[in-house]
C-alpha cells in the first residue's frame, strides 16, 4: 500500500476510535460522517490507482462508478486494460447482509479480484448508488423479482446465494438462469448456495442434548434427512439441478454464526454487522433484565465465527474458478500473503451435487452456557441484579419470540470434516463465542 493510502486509512481508523468516547448524539453524527467519508475515500483514491491488488481496498473495489440500474444494461465485459483480465462473472445475493456482505468483502480483497466481474442485487437505490461510488456493480431489485434473478444468473459463471435458505421460488429462478447460461455458452456454471444446519434440528425444546452428530462425509446420513426439515426442499431442488448436468452446486450449511462483521462495507453503513441467534437472545435478556433459556437449556448447537465462515466461501471459489497459480509470479506486483491455489489435503473430497454439502463449524455449545455468559455480561454491566439465567415462561415465548423457537431450543450438531480436509482452517472457537457476547450486549443497549 502506498504511503498516502496507508496514512489516510490510519487517520480514518483514529477517527473511528475517537467516536467511542463521545456522547451518544455526537457519536451518531460522527458515525454518519465516517460512513460517508469511507465512500468518498475509496472513490477518491481509486482515481489515483494508489492501491495495489493485495491491499485492503483492491483494484476491483476501485473501478470507476457504474451508471446502470437494470440487468439489460450490464456490459458483457469491461473496457479498461485492467478489465481485459476478467475471466469470471459472479452474481452475489445478500450483499448488504451479514453473510453476503462478509463474502463480498472477501471477494474484493482476494488476490484474483481483478479477474472478477461481480454483480450484486440490492433493494434500495440509495445503497446501490453507494455501492457504485465504491466501484461495485449494483442492480436494484428484490429476491421476489424472479425474472430479474433469472436474468442476472444467466449472465454469471458463478452465483453465490446468501439470502433466504427457504425461498424455493428464488432458488428455482436462479437455477433457470444458470440453465440458460449453460445453453448459451456450452459451459457448466456453478452455484454456491447458503443453507444452514437448521435442516438438522429436532424437537428437544431445550430438554435434552442429542447424541446425533451429522458429518458431511457421511452421504447416507445426509440423504436420510427428511424433506420436511427446514431448508431441505430448496437443498434438494438444487441437488436435482446438479444431477441434470447444467450446473455444479455446492451447499454451505452454517450453524450458529457469531461475531461482528467488519470491513469497508460495514464502515460505509452498507452491511448488517450482526448475526441473529445470539443477538436475539441478548436483546430479549436486556428486555426482561435477565438472561434466559428454553426448557433446561440442555440442547446443543455447533457454531462458527463469521470471518471463518467467509473464508470457506473463498476456498470453494478458488477450487471452482480456473486460474493459473503462476500468474502473479509473472507480474510485477509482490506475491500475496497466501498462495493463489489452495492447499488441498484430499482432492477427491471437492465434490458437488448430492455429495457437495459443506458444514461450517469449529465448535459447539449448549444454550444454557450461552445464557450463563449473557447473564454474567449483563451483571458485570449493571444491567441485571442476578447473573443466573432463568427459563423463559410460556408467556415470554409468545411475547419475545412469537412462539417460534425451533432454531433456539433444538439440537443441531455437525462436523465439517469435508471442508477441513479440503484445507479450510477456521481459527475461532467456542471460547470466542462466549467472549463475543459482551460486544453484542453493547450493541443491544446502545
CSV table of C-alpha atoms in Angstrom, one decimal:
chain,number,residue,atom,x,y,z
A,1,UNK,CA,0.0,0.0,0.0
A,2,UNK,CA,1.3,3.5,-0.9
A,3,UNK,CA,2.2,6.0,1.9
A,4,UNK,CA,-0.7,8.2,1.1
A,5,UNK,CA,-3.3,5.4,1.2
A,6,UNK,CA,-1.9,4.0,4.4
A,7,UNK,CA,-1.8,7.4,6.1
A,8,UNK,CA,-5.3,8.2,5.1
A,9,UNK,CA,-6.7,4.9,6.4
A,10,UNK,CA,-4.8,5.2,9.6
A,11,UNK,CA,-6.3,8.6,10.2
A,12,UNK,CA,-9.8,7.2,9.4
A,13,UNK,CA,-9.1,4.5,11.9
A,14,UNK,CA,-8.2,7.0,14.6
A,15,UNK,CA,-11.4,9.0,13.9
A,16,UNK,CA,-13.3,5.7,14.3
A,17,UNK,CA,-11.8,5.0,17.7
A,18,UNK,CA,-12.3,8.6,18.9
A,19,UNK,CA,-16.1,8.1,18.4
A,20,UNK,CA,-16.3,5.6,21.2
A,21,UNK,CA,-15.7,8.3,23.9
A,22,UNK,CA,-18.3,10.8,22.7
A,23,UNK,CA,-21.8,11.3,23.9
A,24,UNK,CA,-24.5,9.3,22.0
A,25,UNK,CA,-25.7,12.2,19.8
A,26,UNK,CA,-22.2,13.2,18.8
A,27,UNK,CA,-21.4,9.5,18.2
A,28,UNK,CA,-24.3,9.1,15.7
A,29,UNK,CA,-23.2,12.3,13.8
A,30,UNK,CA,-19.6,11.1,13.7
A,31,UNK,CA,-20.5,7.6,12.6
A,32,UNK,CA,-22.7,9.0,9.8
A,33,UNK,CA,-19.8,11.3,8.7
A,34,UNK,CA,-17.4,8.3,8.9
A,35,UNK,CA,-19.6,6.2,6.6
A,36,UNK,CA,-19.8,9.0,4.0
A,37,UNK,CA,-16.0,9.6,4.4
A,38,UNK,CA,-15.3,5.9,3.7
A,39,UNK,CA,-17.2,6.1,0.5
A,40,UNK,CA,-15.6,9.3,-0.6
A,41,UNK,CA,-12.2,8.0,0.4
A,42,UNK,CA,-12.5,4.8,-1.7
A,43,UNK,CA,-13.9,6.7,-4.6
A,44,UNK,CA,-11.2,9.5,-4.5
A,45,UNK,CA,-8.3,7.1,-4.1
A,46,UNK,CA,-9.5,5.0,-6.9
A,47,UNK,CA,-8.9,7.8,-9.4
A,48,UNK,CA,-5.2,7.8,-8.5
A,49,UNK,CA,-4.8,3.9,-8.6
A,50,UNK,CA,-2.7,4.0,-5.4
A,51,UNK,CA,-4.0,0.7,-4.0
A,52,UNK,CA,-2.1,-2.4,-5.2
A,53,UNK,CA,-4.0,-5.6,-5.8
A,54,UNK,CA,-3.1,-7.1,-2.3
A,55,UNK,CA,-4.2,-4.0,-0.3
A,56,UNK,CA,-7.3,-3.8,1.9
A,57,UNK,CA,-9.2,-2.0,-0.8
A,58,UNK,CA,-8.1,-3.7,-4.1
A,59,UNK,CA,-8.5,-2.6,-7.7
A,60,UNK,CA,-11.8,-4.3,-8.1
A,61,UNK,CA,-13.2,-2.0,-5.4
A,62,UNK,CA,-11.6,1.0,-7.1
A,63,UNK,CA,-13.0,0.6,-10.6
A,64,UNK,CA,-15.0,3.6,-11.9
A,65,UNK,CA,-18.6,4.0,-10.8
A,66,UNK,CA,-21.2,2.3,-12.9
A,67,UNK,CA,-24.2,4.1,-14.3
A,68,UNK,CA,-26.7,1.3,-14.8
A,69,UNK,CA,-29.7,0.0,-12.8
A,70,UNK,CA,-31.1,-3.0,-14.6
A,71,UNK,CA,-29.6,-6.1,-15.9
A,72,UNK,CA,-30.3,-5.2,-19.5
A,73,UNK,CA,-27.6,-2.5,-19.3
A,74,UNK,CA,-24.9,-4.7,-17.8
A,75,UNK,CA,-21.9,-4.9,-20.3
A,76,UNK,CA,-20.6,-8.2,-21.2
A,77,UNK,CA,-17.1,-7.1,-20.3
A,78,UNK,CA,-15.2,-4.1,-19.1
A,79,UNK,CA,-13.5,-1.7,-21.4
A,80,UNK,CA,-10.3,-0.7,-19.5
A,81,UNK,CA,-7.0,-2.5,-19.7
A,82,UNK,CA,-7.5,-3.9,-16.2
A,83,UNK,CA,-10.9,-5.3,-17.1
A,84,UNK,CA,-9.4,-7.2,-20.0
A,85,UNK,CA,-8.1,-9.7,-17.4
A,86,UNK,CA,-11.7,-10.5,-16.3
A,87,UNK,CA,-12.4,-14.3,-16.6
A,88,UNK,CA,-15.2,-14.9,-14.2
A,89,UNK,CA,-18.7,-13.2,-13.9
A,90,UNK,CA,-20.0,-13.6,-10.4
A,91,UNK,CA,-23.5,-12.8,-9.2
A,92,UNK,CA,-23.9,-12.4,-5.4
A,93,UNK,CA,-27.1,-12.0,-3.5
A,94,UNK,CA,-27.3,-10.7,0.0
A,95,UNK,CA,-24.5,-8.1,-0.3
A,96,UNK,CA,-25.9,-5.9,2.5
A,97,UNK,CA,-26.5,-8.9,4.8
A,98,UNK,CA,-24.4,-10.4,7.5
A,99,UNK,CA,-23.1,-13.3,5.4
A,100,UNK,CA,-23.3,-11.9,1.9
A,101,UNK,CA,-21.5,-8.7,2.8
A,102,UNK,CA,-18.8,-10.7,4.5
A,103,UNK,CA,-18.3,-12.8,1.4
A,104,UNK,CA,-18.3,-9.8,-0.8
A,105,UNK,CA,-15.6,-8.1,1.3
A,106,UNK,CA,-13.5,-11.3,0.9
A,107,UNK,CA,-14.0,-11.2,-2.9
A,108,UNK,CA,-13.0,-7.5,-3.0
A,109,UNK,CA,-9.7,-8.2,-1.2
A,110,UNK,CA,-9.0,-11.5,-3.0
A,111,UNK,CA,-5.7,-11.8,-5.0
A,112,UNK,CA,-7.8,-12.7,-8.0
A,113,UNK,CA,-10.2,-9.8,-7.6
A,114,UNK,CA,-9.2,-8.0,-10.7
A,115,UNK,CA,-10.3,-11.0,-12.7
A,116,UNK,CA,-13.8,-10.9,-11.2
A,117,UNK,CA,-16.8,-9.1,-12.8
A,118,UNK,CA,-19.1,-9.1,-9.7
A,119,UNK,CA,-22.8,-8.0,-9.7
A,120,UNK,CA,-24.8,-7.6,-6.6
A,121,UNK,CA,-28.6,-7.2,-6.1
A,122,UNK,CA,-29.8,-4.7,-3.5
A,123,UNK,CA,-33.3,-3.4,-2.6
A,124,UNK,CA,-32.6,0.3,-2.0
A,125,UNK,CA,-31.5,2.6,-4.8
A,126,UNK,CA,-29.6,4.7,-2.3
A,127,UNK,CA,-27.4,1.8,-1.3
A,128,UNK,CA,-27.0,0.8,-4.9
A,129,UNK,CA,-25.6,4.3,-5.5
A,130,UNK,CA,-23.2,3.9,-2.6
A,131,UNK,CA,-22.0,0.6,-4.0
A,132,UNK,CA,-21.4,2.2,-7.4
A,133,UNK,CA,-19.4,5.1,-5.8
A,134,UNK,CA,-17.2,2.3,-4.4
A,135,UNK,CA,-16.9,0.8,-7.9
A,136,UNK,CA,-19.1,-2.2,-7.2
A,137,UNK,CA,-21.7,-3.1,-9.8
A,138,UNK,CA,-25.2,-2.9,-8.2
A,139,UNK,CA,-28.6,-3.8,-9.7
A,140,UNK,CA,-31.8,-2.6,-7.8
A,141,UNK,CA,-34.3,-5.3,-7.2
A,142,UNK,CA,-35.6,-7.8,-4.6
A,143,UNK,CA,-35.5,-11.5,-4.1
A,144,UNK,CA,-39.1,-11.7,-5.2
A,145,UNK,CA,-38.3,-10.3,-8.7
A,146,UNK,CA,-37.9,-13.7,-10.2
A,147,UNK,CA,-37.4,-12.6,-13.8
A,148,UNK,CA,-34.6,-10.3,-12.7
A,149,UNK,CA,-32.9,-13.1,-10.7
A,150,UNK,CA,-33.1,-15.4,-13.7
A,151,UNK,CA,-31.6,-12.7,-16.0
A,152,UNK,CA,-28.7,-11.9,-13.6
A,153,UNK,CA,-28.0,-15.6,-13.1
A,154,UNK,CA,-28.0,-16.2,-16.8
A,155,UNK,CA,-25.0,-13.8,-17.2
A,156,UNK,CA,-22.9,-15.4,-14.4
A,157,UNK,CA,-20.3,-18.1,-14.4
A,158,UNK,CA,-20.8,-18.4,-10.6
A,159,UNK,CA,-23.7,-17.5,-8.4
A,160,UNK,CA,-23.2,-17.1,-4.7
A,161,UNK,CA,-26.6,-17.0,-3.0
A,162,UNK,CA,-26.6,-15.7,0.6
A,163,UNK,CA,-30.2,-14.6,1.2
A,164,UNK,CA,-33.2,-16.8,2.1
A,165,UNK,CA,-32.5,-20.5,2.5
A,166,UNK,CA,-36.2,-21.3,2.4
A,167,UNK,CA,-37.2,-19.4,-0.8
A,168,UNK,CA,-37.8,-22.1,-3.3
A,169,UNK,CA,-39.1,-19.8,-6.0
A,170,UNK,CA,-36.0,-17.6,-5.9
A,171,UNK,CA,-33.8,-20.7,-5.9
A,172,UNK,CA,-35.6,-22.0,-9.0
A,173,UNK,CA,-35.3,-18.7,-10.8
A,174,UNK,CA,-31.6,-18.7,-10.2
A,175,UNK,CA,-31.3,-22.3,-11.4
A,176,UNK,CA,-33.3,-21.4,-14.6
A,177,UNK,CA,-30.9,-18.6,-15.3
A,178,UNK,CA,-27.9,-20.9,-14.8
A,179,UNK,CA,-29.5,-23.4,-17.1
A,180,UNK,CA,-29.9,-20.7,-19.7
A,181,UNK,CA,-26.2,-19.8,-19.2
A,182,UNK,CA,-25.3,-23.4,-19.9
A,183,UNK,CA,-27.4,-23.5,-23.0
A,184,UNK,CA,-25.9,-20.2,-24.3
A,185,UNK,CA,-22.2,-20.9,-23.6
A,186,UNK,CA,-21.9,-24.7,-23.5
A,187,UNK,CA,-20.1,-24.3,-20.2
A,188,UNK,CA,-21.3,-25.6,-16.8
A,189,UNK,CA,-21.7,-22.7,-14.4
A,190,UNK,CA,-21.5,-23.1,-10.6
A,191,UNK,CA,-23.8,-22.2,-7.7
A,192,UNK,CA,-22.6,-21.8,-4.1
A,193,UNK,CA,-25.9,-21.8,-2.1
A,194,UNK,CA,-26.2,-20.9,1.6
A,195,UNK,CA,-28.4,-23.3,3.5
A,196,UNK,CA,-28.0,-23.9,7.2
A,197,UNK,CA,-27.8,-26.5,9.9
A,198,UNK,CA,-31.4,-25.7,10.8
A,199,UNK,CA,-32.0,-28.6,8.4
A,200,UNK,CA,-30.8,-30.8,11.2
A,201,UNK,CA,-33.0,-29.6,14.1
A,202,UNK,CA,-35.0,-31.9,16.4
A,203,UNK,CA,-37.8,-31.2,18.8
A,204,UNK,CA,-35.8,-31.1,22.0
A,205,UNK,CA,-37.3,-27.9,23.3
A,206,UNK,CA,-34.3,-27.4,25.4
A,207,UNK,CA,-34.9,-30.5,27.5
A,208,UNK,CA,-32.0,-32.8,26.3
A,209,UNK,CA,-28.8,-33.0,24.3
A,210,UNK,CA,-28.9,-35.2,21.3
A,211,UNK,CA,-26.2,-37.7,20.6
A,212,UNK,CA,-26.7,-37.4,16.8
A,213,UNK,CA,-23.9,-35.6,15.1
A,214,UNK,CA,-24.1,-35.2,11.3
A,215,UNK,CA,-20.9,-35.4,9.3
A,216,UNK,CA,-20.7,-34.0,5.7
A,217,UNK,CA,-18.6,-37.0,4.7
A,218,UNK,CA,-21.4,-39.4,5.6
A,219,UNK,CA,-23.5,-39.2,2.5
A,220,UNK,CA,-26.1,-41.8,3.6
A,221,UNK,CA,-26.7,-39.9,6.8
A,222,UNK,CA,-27.2,-36.7,4.8
A,223,UNK,CA,-29.6,-38.4,2.4
A,224,UNK,CA,-31.7,-39.6,5.4
A,225,UNK,CA,-32.6,-36.0,6.3
A,226,UNK,CA,-36.4,-35.8,5.8
A,227,UNK,CA,-37.7,-33.5,3.0
A,228,UNK,CA,-39.9,-31.8,5.6
A,229,UNK,CA,-37.0,-30.3,7.5
A,230,UNK,CA,-36.3,-26.5,7.2
A,231,UNK,CA,-34.3,-25.6,4.1
A,232,UNK,CA,-34.5,-29.2,2.8
A,233,UNK,CA,-36.8,-28.6,-0.1
A,234,UNK,CA,-34.6,-25.9,-1.5
A,235,UNK,CA,-31.4,-28.0,-1.0
A,236,UNK,CA,-33.0,-31.0,-2.8
A,237,UNK,CA,-34.1,-28.8,-5.7
A,238,UNK,CA,-30.5,-27.6,-6.1
A,239,UNK,CA,-29.1,-31.1,-5.9
A,240,UNK,CA,-31.5,-32.2,-8.6
A,241,UNK,CA,-30.4,-29.4,-10.9
A,242,UNK,CA,-26.8,-30.6,-10.5
A,243,UNK,CA,-27.9,-34.1,-11.4
A,244,UNK,CA,-29.4,-32.8,-14.6
A,245,UNK,CA,-25.9,-31.6,-15.6
A,246,UNK,CA,-26.3,-27.9,-16.4
A,247,UNK,CA,-24.9,-26.6,-13.1
A,248,UNK,CA,-22.4,-27.7,-10.4
A,249,UNK,CA,-23.8,-27.0,-7.0
A,250,UNK,CA,-22.1,-26.5,-3.6
A,251,UNK,CA,-24.2,-26.1,-0.5
A,252,UNK,CA,-22.7,-24.4,2.6
A,253,UNK,CA,-24.5,-25.1,5.9
A,254,UNK,CA,-23.5,-22.7,8.7
A,255,UNK,CA,-24.7,-23.4,12.2
A,256,UNK,CA,-24.9,-20.7,14.9
A,257,UNK,CA,-22.8,-17.8,13.5
A,258,UNK,CA,-21.3,-15.3,15.9
A,259,UNK,CA,-19.0,-12.3,15.9
A,260,UNK,CA,-19.3,-8.8,14.4
A,261,UNK,CA,-18.8,-8.5,10.7
A,262,UNK,CA,-16.1,-6.0,9.7
A,263,UNK,CA,-14.7,-4.3,6.6
A,264,UNK,CA,-15.3,-1.4,4.2
A,265,UNK,CA,-19.0,-2.3,3.7
A,266,UNK,CA,-19.7,-2.2,7.4
A,267,UNK,CA,-17.7,1.1,7.7
A,268,UNK,CA,-19.8,2.6,4.9
A,269,UNK,CA,-23.0,1.6,6.6
A,270,UNK,CA,-23.9,-0.8,3.8
A,271,UNK,CA,-23.8,-4.1,5.6
A,272,UNK,CA,-25.6,-5.5,8.6
A,273,UNK,CA,-22.8,-6.4,11.1
A,274,UNK,CA,-24.9,-8.6,13.5
A,275,UNK,CA,-25.9,-12.2,13.4
A,276,UNK,CA,-29.3,-13.5,14.5
A,277,UNK,CA,-29.5,-16.2,17.2
A,278,UNK,CA,-27.2,-14.9,19.9
A,279,UNK,CA,-28.1,-11.2,19.3
A,280,UNK,CA,-31.8,-12.1,19.7
A,281,UNK,CA,-31.1,-13.9,23.0
A,282,UNK,CA,-29.1,-10.8,24.2
A,283,UNK,CA,-31.9,-8.4,23.1
A,284,UNK,CA,-34.5,-10.4,24.9
A,285,UNK,CA,-32.3,-10.7,28.0
A,286,UNK,CA,-32.0,-6.9,28.1
A,287,UNK,CA,-35.8,-6.5,27.7
A,288,UNK,CA,-36.5,-8.9,30.7
A,289,UNK,CA,-33.5,-7.7,32.7
A,290,UNK,CA,-32.2,-11.3,33.0
A,291,UNK,CA,-30.7,-13.9,30.7
A,292,UNK,CA,-33.0,-16.8,29.7
A,293,UNK,CA,-33.1,-20.2,28.1
A,294,UNK,CA,-35.7,-22.8,26.9
A,295,UNK,CA,-36.6,-25.9,28.9
A,296,UNK,CA,-33.4,-26.9,30.7
A,297,UNK,CA,-31.1,-25.2,28.1
A,298,UNK,CA,-29.5,-28.6,27.5
A,299,UNK,CA,-29.8,-28.6,23.7
A,300,UNK,CA,-26.6,-28.2,21.7
A,301,UNK,CA,-25.7,-26.3,18.5
A,302,UNK,CA,-22.5,-26.2,16.6
A,303,UNK,CA,-21.0,-22.7,15.9
A,304,UNK,CA,-18.7,-20.7,13.6
A,305,UNK,CA,-17.3,-17.2,13.5
A,306,UNK,CA,-18.4,-15.0,10.6
A,307,UNK,CA,-14.8,-14.4,9.5
A,308,UNK,CA,-14.1,-18.1,9.4
A,309,UNK,CA,-17.3,-18.8,7.5
A,310,UNK,CA,-16.4,-16.2,4.8
A,311,UNK,CA,-13.1,-18.0,4.2
A,312,UNK,CA,-15.0,-21.2,3.4
A,313,UNK,CA,-16.8,-19.4,0.5
A,314,UNK,CA,-13.5,-18.2,-0.9
A,315,UNK,CA,-11.9,-21.6,-0.5
A,316,UNK,CA,-14.7,-23.1,-2.7
A,317,UNK,CA,-14.4,-20.2,-5.1
A,318,UNK,CA,-10.7,-20.8,-5.5
A,319,UNK,CA,-11.4,-24.5,-6.2
A,320,UNK,CA,-14.2,-23.7,-8.7
A,321,UNK,CA,-12.6,-20.9,-10.7
A,322,UNK,CA,-9.9,-22.0,-13.2
A,323,UNK,CA,-6.8,-19.9,-12.8
A,324,UNK,CA,-3.0,-20.1,-13.3
A,325,UNK,CA,-1.1,-20.5,-10.0
A,326,UNK,CA,1.9,-18.8,-11.5
A,327,UNK,CA,0.1,-15.8,-13.0
A,328,UNK,CA,1.1,-13.4,-10.2
A,329,UNK,CA,4.7,-14.7,-10.3
A,330,UNK,CA,4.9,-13.4,-13.9
A,331,UNK,CA,3.6,-9.9,-12.8
A,332,UNK,CA,5.4,-7.1,-11.3
A,333,UNK,CA,3.4,-7.0,-8.1
A,334,UNK,CA,4.6,-8.7,-5.0
A,335,UNK,CA,3.3,-12.2,-4.1
A,336,UNK,CA,0.1,-12.3,-1.9
A,337,UNK,CA,0.3,-13.4,1.7
A,338,UNK,CA,-1.2,-16.8,0.8
A,339,UNK,CA,-0.9,-18.9,-2.4
A,340,UNK,CA,-3.4,-18.4,-5.3
A,341,UNK,CA,-4.1,-22.2,-5.4
A,342,UNK,CA,-5.3,-23.6,-2.0
A,343,UNK,CA,-3.6,-26.5,-0.4
A,344,UNK,CA,-6.0,-29.4,-0.8
A,345,UNK,CA,-5.4,-32.3,1.5
A,346,UNK,CA,-7.7,-34.6,-0.4
A,347,UNK,CA,-8.8,-33.7,-4.0
A,348,UNK,CA,-11.5,-36.4,-4.0
A,349,UNK,CA,-13.4,-34.5,-1.3
A,350,UNK,CA,-14.0,-31.5,-3.5
A,351,UNK,CA,-17.4,-32.6,-4.8
A,352,UNK,CA,-20.7,-31.1,-5.9
A,353,UNK,CA,-24.3,-32.2,-6.2
A,354,UNK,CA,-25.5,-34.9,-3.8
A,355,UNK,CA,-22.0,-35.0,-2.2
A,356,UNK,CA,-21.5,-31.3,-2.3
A,357,UNK,CA,-22.7,-30.4,1.2
A,358,UNK,CA,-20.2,-28.5,3.3
A,359,UNK,CA,-20.8,-27.9,7.0
A,360,UNK,CA,-19.1,-24.9,8.5
A,361,UNK,CA,-18.4,-25.4,12.2
A,362,UNK,CA,-15.5,-25.2,14.6
A,363,UNK,CA,-17.0,-26.0,18.0
A,364,UNK,CA,-20.3,-26.3,19.8
A,365,UNK,CA,-22.2,-25.0,22.8
A,366,UNK,CA,-25.3,-25.6,24.9
A,367,UNK,CA,-27.9,-22.9,25.0
A,368,UNK,CA,-27.6,-22.9,28.8
A,369,UNK,CA,-23.9,-22.0,28.6
A,370,UNK,CA,-24.8,-19.1,26.2
A,371,UNK,CA,-27.4,-17.9,28.7
A,372,UNK,CA,-24.9,-18.1,31.5
A,373,UNK,CA,-22.4,-16.0,29.5
A,374,UNK,CA,-25.2,-13.4,28.7
A,375,UNK,CA,-26.2,-13.3,32.4
A,376,UNK,CA,-22.7,-12.7,33.6
A,377,UNK,CA,-22.1,-10.0,31.0
A,378,UNK,CA,-25.3,-8.2,32.0
A,379,UNK,CA,-24.5,-8.5,35.7
A,380,UNK,CA,-21.0,-7.0,35.0
A,381,UNK,CA,-22.5,-4.2,33.0
A,382,UNK,CA,-25.0,-3.4,35.7
A,383,UNK,CA,-28.0,-4.5,33.6
A,384,UNK,CA,-29.1,-7.4,35.8
A,385,UNK,CA,-29.2,-7.9,39.5
A,386,UNK,CA,-28.7,-11.7,39.2
A,387,UNK,CA,-26.2,-13.3,36.8
A,388,UNK,CA,-28.0,-16.6,36.8
A,389,UNK,CA,-30.3,-17.1,33.8
A,390,UNK,CA,-33.9,-18.4,34.2
A,391,UNK,CA,-36.1,-20.4,31.9
A,392,UNK,CA,-38.5,-18.5,29.6
A,393,UNK,CA,-42.1,-18.8,30.6
A,394,UNK,CA,-44.8,-19.7,28.1
A,395,UNK,CA,-46.0,-16.1,28.0
A,396,UNK,CA,-42.4,-14.8,27.4
A,397,UNK,CA,-42.0,-17.3,24.5
A,398,UNK,CA,-45.1,-15.7,22.9
A,399,UNK,CA,-44.1,-12.1,23.8
A,400,UNK,CA,-40.4,-12.2,22.7
A,401,UNK,CA,-40.3,-15.0,20.1
A,402,UNK,CA,-43.9,-15.0,18.7
A,403,UNK,CA,-44.0,-18.7,19.7
A,404,UNK,CA,-41.2,-19.6,17.2
A,405,UNK,CA,-38.2,-21.1,19.0
A,406,UNK,CA,-37.2,-24.1,16.8
A,407,UNK,CA,-33.8,-22.6,15.9
A,408,UNK,CA,-33.0,-21.9,19.6
A,409,UNK,CA,-34.4,-24.8,21.6
A,410,UNK,CA,-33.4,-27.6,19.3
A,411,UNK,CA,-30.2,-29.7,18.8
A,412,UNK,CA,-28.2,-29.1,15.6
A,413,UNK,CA,-24.8,-30.8,15.8
A,414,UNK,CA,-22.4,-31.3,12.9
A,415,UNK,CA,-18.8,-31.9,11.8
A,416,UNK,CA,-17.1,-30.0,9.0
A,417,UNK,CA,-14.8,-32.8,8.0
A,418,UNK,CA,-15.1,-32.3,4.3
A,419,UNK,CA,-14.3,-28.6,4.4
A,420,UNK,CA,-11.4,-29.1,6.8
A,421,UNK,CA,-9.9,-31.9,4.8
A,422,UNK,CA,-10.0,-29.6,1.8
A,423,UNK,CA,-7.8,-27.1,3.6
A,424,UNK,CA,-10.4,-24.9,5.4
A,425,UNK,CA,-8.7,-23.7,8.7
A,426,UNK,CA,-11.1,-21.9,11.0
A,427,UNK,CA,-9.4,-20.0,13.8
A,428,UNK,CA,-12.1,-19.1,16.2
A,429,UNK,CA,-13.5,-21.5,18.8
A,430,UNK,CA,-16.4,-21.6,21.2
A,431,UNK,CA,-14.3,-19.6,23.7
A,432,UNK,CA,-14.5,-16.7,21.3
A,433,UNK,CA,-18.3,-17.1,21.0
A,434,UNK,CA,-18.6,-16.5,24.7
A,435,UNK,CA,-16.2,-13.6,24.5
A,436,UNK,CA,-18.3,-12.0,21.7
A,437,UNK,CA,-21.4,-11.7,23.9
A,438,UNK,CA,-20.0,-8.6,25.7
A,439,UNK,CA,-19.9,-6.8,22.3
A,440,UNK,CA,-23.4,-8.0,21.5
A,441,UNK,CA,-24.6,-6.6,24.8
A,442,UNK,CA,-23.0,-3.2,24.0
A,443,UNK,CA,-24.8,-3.2,20.6
A,444,UNK,CA,-28.1,-4.1,22.2
A,445,UNK,CA,-28.1,-1.3,24.8
A,446,UNK,CA,-26.5,1.4,22.7
